[in-house]
């Protein structure tokens, strides 16, 4: 019996199966890398904006600036929040010396701003996406904002 050139059905199924496994692993890694990139960008944005606020506060003899101005940054725009999928107001401003964090730390389509700035004390924070649990979201919030909160008081209710 003479064999014709080509692949058998079993060989094709094995190849498709192996390609499916590799694709599944690749998609998972891609999603992990995308999430890490967003977090690193957000951390960098918070640090950059806070440095500008601190610089302006020093120039104003200890008084935090009333607004975060786009011209302070190289691109002449406030660094965008990488997780803002809704086109929110970039920064929610409040004026309450007793507050260090926003009431709602989770970034949603109804948030008053992707970032939060307290004019009274110069506190600047980024809202963050829900991370699957209250603890994971609080940990993510702390990492992004270089904080070490164990309880966000009123903000905790949002978690």
mmCIF file of C-alpha atoms in Angstrom:
data_model
loop_
_atom_site.group_PDB
_atom_site.id
_atom_site.type_symbol
_atom_site.label_atom_id
_atom_site.label_comp_id
_atom_site.label_asym_id
_atom_site.label_seq_id
_atom_site.Cartn_x
_atom_site.Cartn_y
_atom_site.Cartn_z
ATOM 1 C CA UNK A 1 0.000 0.000 0.000
ATOM 2 C CA UNK A 2 1.393 3.346 -0.997
ATOM 3 C CA UNK A 3 1.015 6.330 1.367
ATOM 4 C CA UNK A 4 0.029 9.728 -0.030
ATOM 5 C CA UNK A 5 1.942 12.787 1.155
ATOM 6 C CA UNK A 6 0.164 14.943 3.769
ATOM 7 C CA UNK A 7 -0.914 14.910 7.394
ATOM 8 C CA UNK A 8 -3.274 12.520 9.076
ATOM 9 C CA UNK A 9 -6.266 13.744 11.024
ATOM 10 C CA UNK A 10 -4.587 12.740 14.289
ATOM 11 C CA UNK A 11 -1.486 14.791 13.476
ATOM 12 C CA UNK A 12 -3.603 17.850 12.648
ATOM 13 C CA UNK A 13 -5.607 17.522 15.876
ATOM 14 C CA UNK A 14 -2.392 17.281 17.915
ATOM 15 C CA UNK A 15 -0.965 20.403 16.228
ATOM 16 C CA UNK A 16 -4.194 22.371 16.794
ATOM 17 C CA UNK A 17 -4.292 21.234 20.421
ATOM 18 C CA UNK A 18 -0.683 22.314 21.039
ATOM 19 C CA UNK A 19 -1.335 25.678 19.357
ATOM 20 C CA UNK A 20 -4.413 26.174 21.562
ATOM 21 C CA UNK A 21 -2.419 25.498 24.716
ATOM 22 C CA UNK A 22 0.317 27.913 23.640
ATOM 23 C CA UNK A 23 -2.261 30.586 22.783
ATOM 24 C CA UNK A 24 -3.979 30.207 26.169
ATOM 25 C CA UNK A 25 -0.674 30.632 27.985
ATOM 26 C CA UNK A 26 0.255 33.587 25.778
ATOM 27 C CA UNK A 27 -3.051 35.411 26.343
ATOM 28 C CA UNK A 28 -2.711 34.979 30.106
ATOM 29 C CA UNK A 29 0.828 36.349 30.060
ATOM 30 C CA UNK A 30 -0.266 39.254 27.835
ATOM 31 C CA UNK A 31 -3.060 40.176 30.247
ATOM 32 C CA UNK A 32 -0.671 39.992 33.217
ATOM 33 C CA UNK A 33 1.855 42.215 31.458
ATOM 34 C CA UNK A 34 -0.851 44.709 30.454
ATOM 35 C CA UNK A 35 -2.067 44.937 34.063
ATOM 36 C CA UNK A 36 1.500 45.396 35.358
ATOM 37 C CA UNK A 37 2.101 48.098 32.748
ATOM 38 C CA UNK A 38 -1.046 49.968 33.783
ATOM 39 C CA UNK A 39 -0.034 49.785 37.443
ATOM 40 C CA UNK A 40 3.501 51.026 36.734
ATOM 41 C CA UNK A 41 2.147 53.887 34.611
ATOM 42 C CA UNK A 42 -0.340 54.843 37.306
ATOM 43 C CA UNK A 43 2.368 54.777 40.006
ATOM 44 C CA UNK A 44 4.605 56.942 37.842
ATOM 45 C CA UNK A 45 1.778 59.404 37.135
ATOM 46 C CA UNK A 46 0.934 59.740 40.835
ATOM 47 C CA UNK A 47 4.586 60.311 41.703
ATOM 48 C CA UNK A 48 5.068 62.865 38.906
ATOM 49 C CA UNK A 49 1.950 64.837 39.777
ATOM 50 C CA UNK A 50 2.688 64.765 43.524
ATOM 51 C CA UNK A 51 6.227 66.032 42.848
ATOM 52 C CA UNK A 52 4.798 68.969 40.892
ATOM 53 C CA UNK A 53 2.312 69.718 43.673
ATOM 54 C CA UNK A 54 5.162 69.620 46.232
ATOM 55 C CA UNK A 55 7.294 71.907 44.052
ATOM 56 C CA UNK A 56 4.497 74.435 43.684
ATOM 57 C CA UNK A 57 3.717 74.204 47.401
ATOM 58 C CA UNK A 58 7.348 75.071 48.180
ATOM 59 C CA UNK A 59 7.241 78.007 45.745
ATOM 60 C CA UNK A 60 4.077 79.266 47.429
ATOM 61 C CA UNK A 61 5.551 79.264 50.953
ATOM 62 C CA UNK A 62 3.826 76.057 52.037
ATOM 63 C CA UNK A 63 0.438 76.710 50.440
ATOM 64 C CA UNK A 64 -0.649 73.914 48.044
ATOM 65 C CA UNK A 65 -1.720 75.149 44.619
ATOM 66 C CA UNK A 66 -5.440 75.587 44.012
ATOM 67 C CA UNK A 67 -5.314 73.697 40.713
ATOM 68 C CA UNK A 68 -3.103 71.135 39.047
ATOM 69 C CA UNK A 69 -2.074 72.902 35.859
ATOM 70 C CA UNK A 70 -1.452 71.090 32.572
ATOM 71 C CA UNK A 71 1.498 73.351 31.687
ATOM 72 C CA UNK A 72 3.490 71.881 34.599
ATOM 73 C CA UNK A 73 3.989 68.726 32.549
ATOM 74 C CA UNK A 74 6.071 68.057 29.462
ATOM 75 C CA UNK A 75 3.108 67.180 27.238
ATOM 76 C CA UNK A 76 1.215 70.261 28.533
ATOM 77 C CA UNK A 77 -1.497 67.945 29.833
ATOM 78 C CA UNK A 78 -2.130 66.225 33.148
ATOM 79 C CA UNK A 79 -0.835 62.662 32.778
ATOM 80 C CA UNK A 80 -3.868 60.560 31.872
ATOM 81 C CA UNK A 81 -5.120 57.805 34.143
ATOM 82 C CA UNK A 82 -4.375 54.553 32.239
ATOM 83 C CA UNK A 83 -7.468 52.784 33.607
ATOM 84 C CA UNK A 84 -9.973 55.552 32.802
ATOM 85 C CA UNK A 85 -12.136 53.974 30.097
ATOM 86 C CA UNK A 86 -14.928 56.535 30.402
ATOM 87 C CA UNK A 87 -13.211 59.876 29.795
ATOM 88 C CA UNK A 88 -13.824 61.119 33.328
ATOM 89 C CA UNK A 89 -12.850 64.517 34.633
ATOM 90 C CA UNK A 90 -9.095 64.076 35.209
ATOM 91 C CA UNK A 91 -8.979 65.453 38.773
ATOM 92 C CA UNK A 92 -11.619 65.844 41.453
ATOM 93 C CA UNK A 93 -10.691 68.758 43.734
ATOM 94 C CA UNK A 94 -11.750 68.977 47.366
ATOM 95 C CA UNK A 95 -10.840 71.389 50.148
ATOM 96 C CA UNK A 96 -10.920 69.540 53.473
ATOM 97 C CA UNK A 97 -7.771 69.570 55.629
ATOM 98 C CA UNK A 98 -8.902 66.441 57.512
ATOM 99 C CA UNK A 99 -9.113 64.201 54.419
ATOM 100 C CA UNK A 100 -6.202 62.182 53.057
ATOM 101 C CA UNK A 101 -8.206 59.940 50.701
ATOM 102 C CA UNK A 102 -11.302 60.207 48.530
ATOM 103 C CA UNK A 103 -14.600 58.821 49.820
ATOM 104 C CA UNK A 104 -14.692 56.437 46.873
ATOM 105 C CA UNK A 105 -11.346 54.961 45.903
ATOM 106 C CA UNK A 106 -12.666 52.605 43.221
ATOM 107 C CA UNK A 107 -12.584 53.988 39.687
ATOM 108 C CA UNK A 108 -16.025 53.650 38.080
ATOM 109 C CA UNK A 109 -17.936 55.428 35.354
ATOM 110 C CA UNK A 110 -19.614 57.565 38.037
ATOM 111 C CA UNK A 111 -16.417 58.707 39.805
ATOM 112 C CA UNK A 112 -16.065 62.479 40.169
ATOM 113 C CA UNK A 113 -12.529 62.249 38.775
ATOM 114 C CA UNK A 114 -9.934 59.657 37.847
ATOM 115 C CA UNK A 115 -7.544 61.328 40.295
ATOM 116 C CA UNK A 116 -8.348 63.056 43.593
ATOM 117 C CA UNK A 117 -6.637 66.217 44.899
ATOM 118 C CA UNK A 118 -7.150 67.909 48.273
ATOM 119 C CA UNK A 119 -6.243 71.580 47.964
ATOM 120 C CA UNK A 120 -6.230 72.056 51.757
ATOM 121 C CA UNK A 121 -3.314 69.692 52.451
ATOM 122 C CA UNK A 122 -1.822 68.840 49.054
ATOM 123 C CA UNK A 123 -2.887 65.168 49.145
ATOM 124 C CA UNK A 124 -3.037 63.587 45.709
ATOM 125 C CA UNK A 125 -4.398 60.081 45.047
ATOM 126 C CA UNK A 126 -5.367 57.927 42.088
ATOM 127 C CA UNK A 127 -8.583 55.986 42.141
ATOM 128 C CA UNK A 128 -8.072 52.349 41.176
ATOM 129 C CA UNK A 129 -10.041 49.624 39.442
ATOM 130 C CA UNK A 130 -11.741 46.921 41.522
ATOM 131 C CA UNK A 131 -9.264 44.066 42.039
ATOM 132 C CA UNK A 132 -11.683 41.242 42.863
ATOM 133 C CA UNK A 133 -11.843 41.696 46.634
ATOM 134 C CA UNK A 134 -11.772 44.455 49.239
ATOM 135 C CA UNK A 135 -8.325 43.425 50.473
ATOM 136 C CA UNK A 136 -6.807 43.180 46.984
ATOM 137 C CA UNK A 137 -8.262 46.568 46.037
ATOM 138 C CA UNK A 138 -6.911 48.193 49.209
ATOM 139 C CA UNK A 139 -3.475 46.627 48.583
ATOM 140 C CA UNK A 140 -3.508 47.865 44.967
ATOM 141 C CA UNK A 141 -4.583 51.351 46.109
ATOM 142 C CA UNK A 142 -1.711 51.405 48.613
ATOM 143 C CA UNK A 143 0.836 50.301 45.998
ATOM 144 C CA UNK A 144 -0.276 52.834 43.415
ATOM 145 C CA UNK A 145 -0.430 55.715 45.883
ATOM 146 C CA UNK A 146 2.689 54.732 47.863
ATOM 147 C CA UNK A 147 0.600 54.429 51.004
ATOM 148 C CA UNK A 148 0.219 51.940 53.832
ATOM 149 C CA UNK A 149 -3.416 52.171 54.854
ATOM 150 C CA UNK A 150 -5.058 49.298 56.680
ATOM 151 C CA UNK A 151 -8.422 51.052 56.865
ATOM 152 C CA UNK A 152 -9.602 53.836 54.612
ATOM 153 C CA UNK A 153 -12.336 54.953 57.020
ATOM 154 C CA UNK A 154 -15.170 56.282 54.850
ATOM 155 C CA UNK A 155 -13.382 55.125 51.710
ATOM 156 C CA UNK A 156 -13.440 51.573 53.049
ATOM 157 C CA UNK A 157 -17.198 51.468 52.491
ATOM 158 C CA UNK A 158 -16.602 51.698 48.752
ATOM 159 C CA UNK A 159 -14.316 48.670 48.859
#
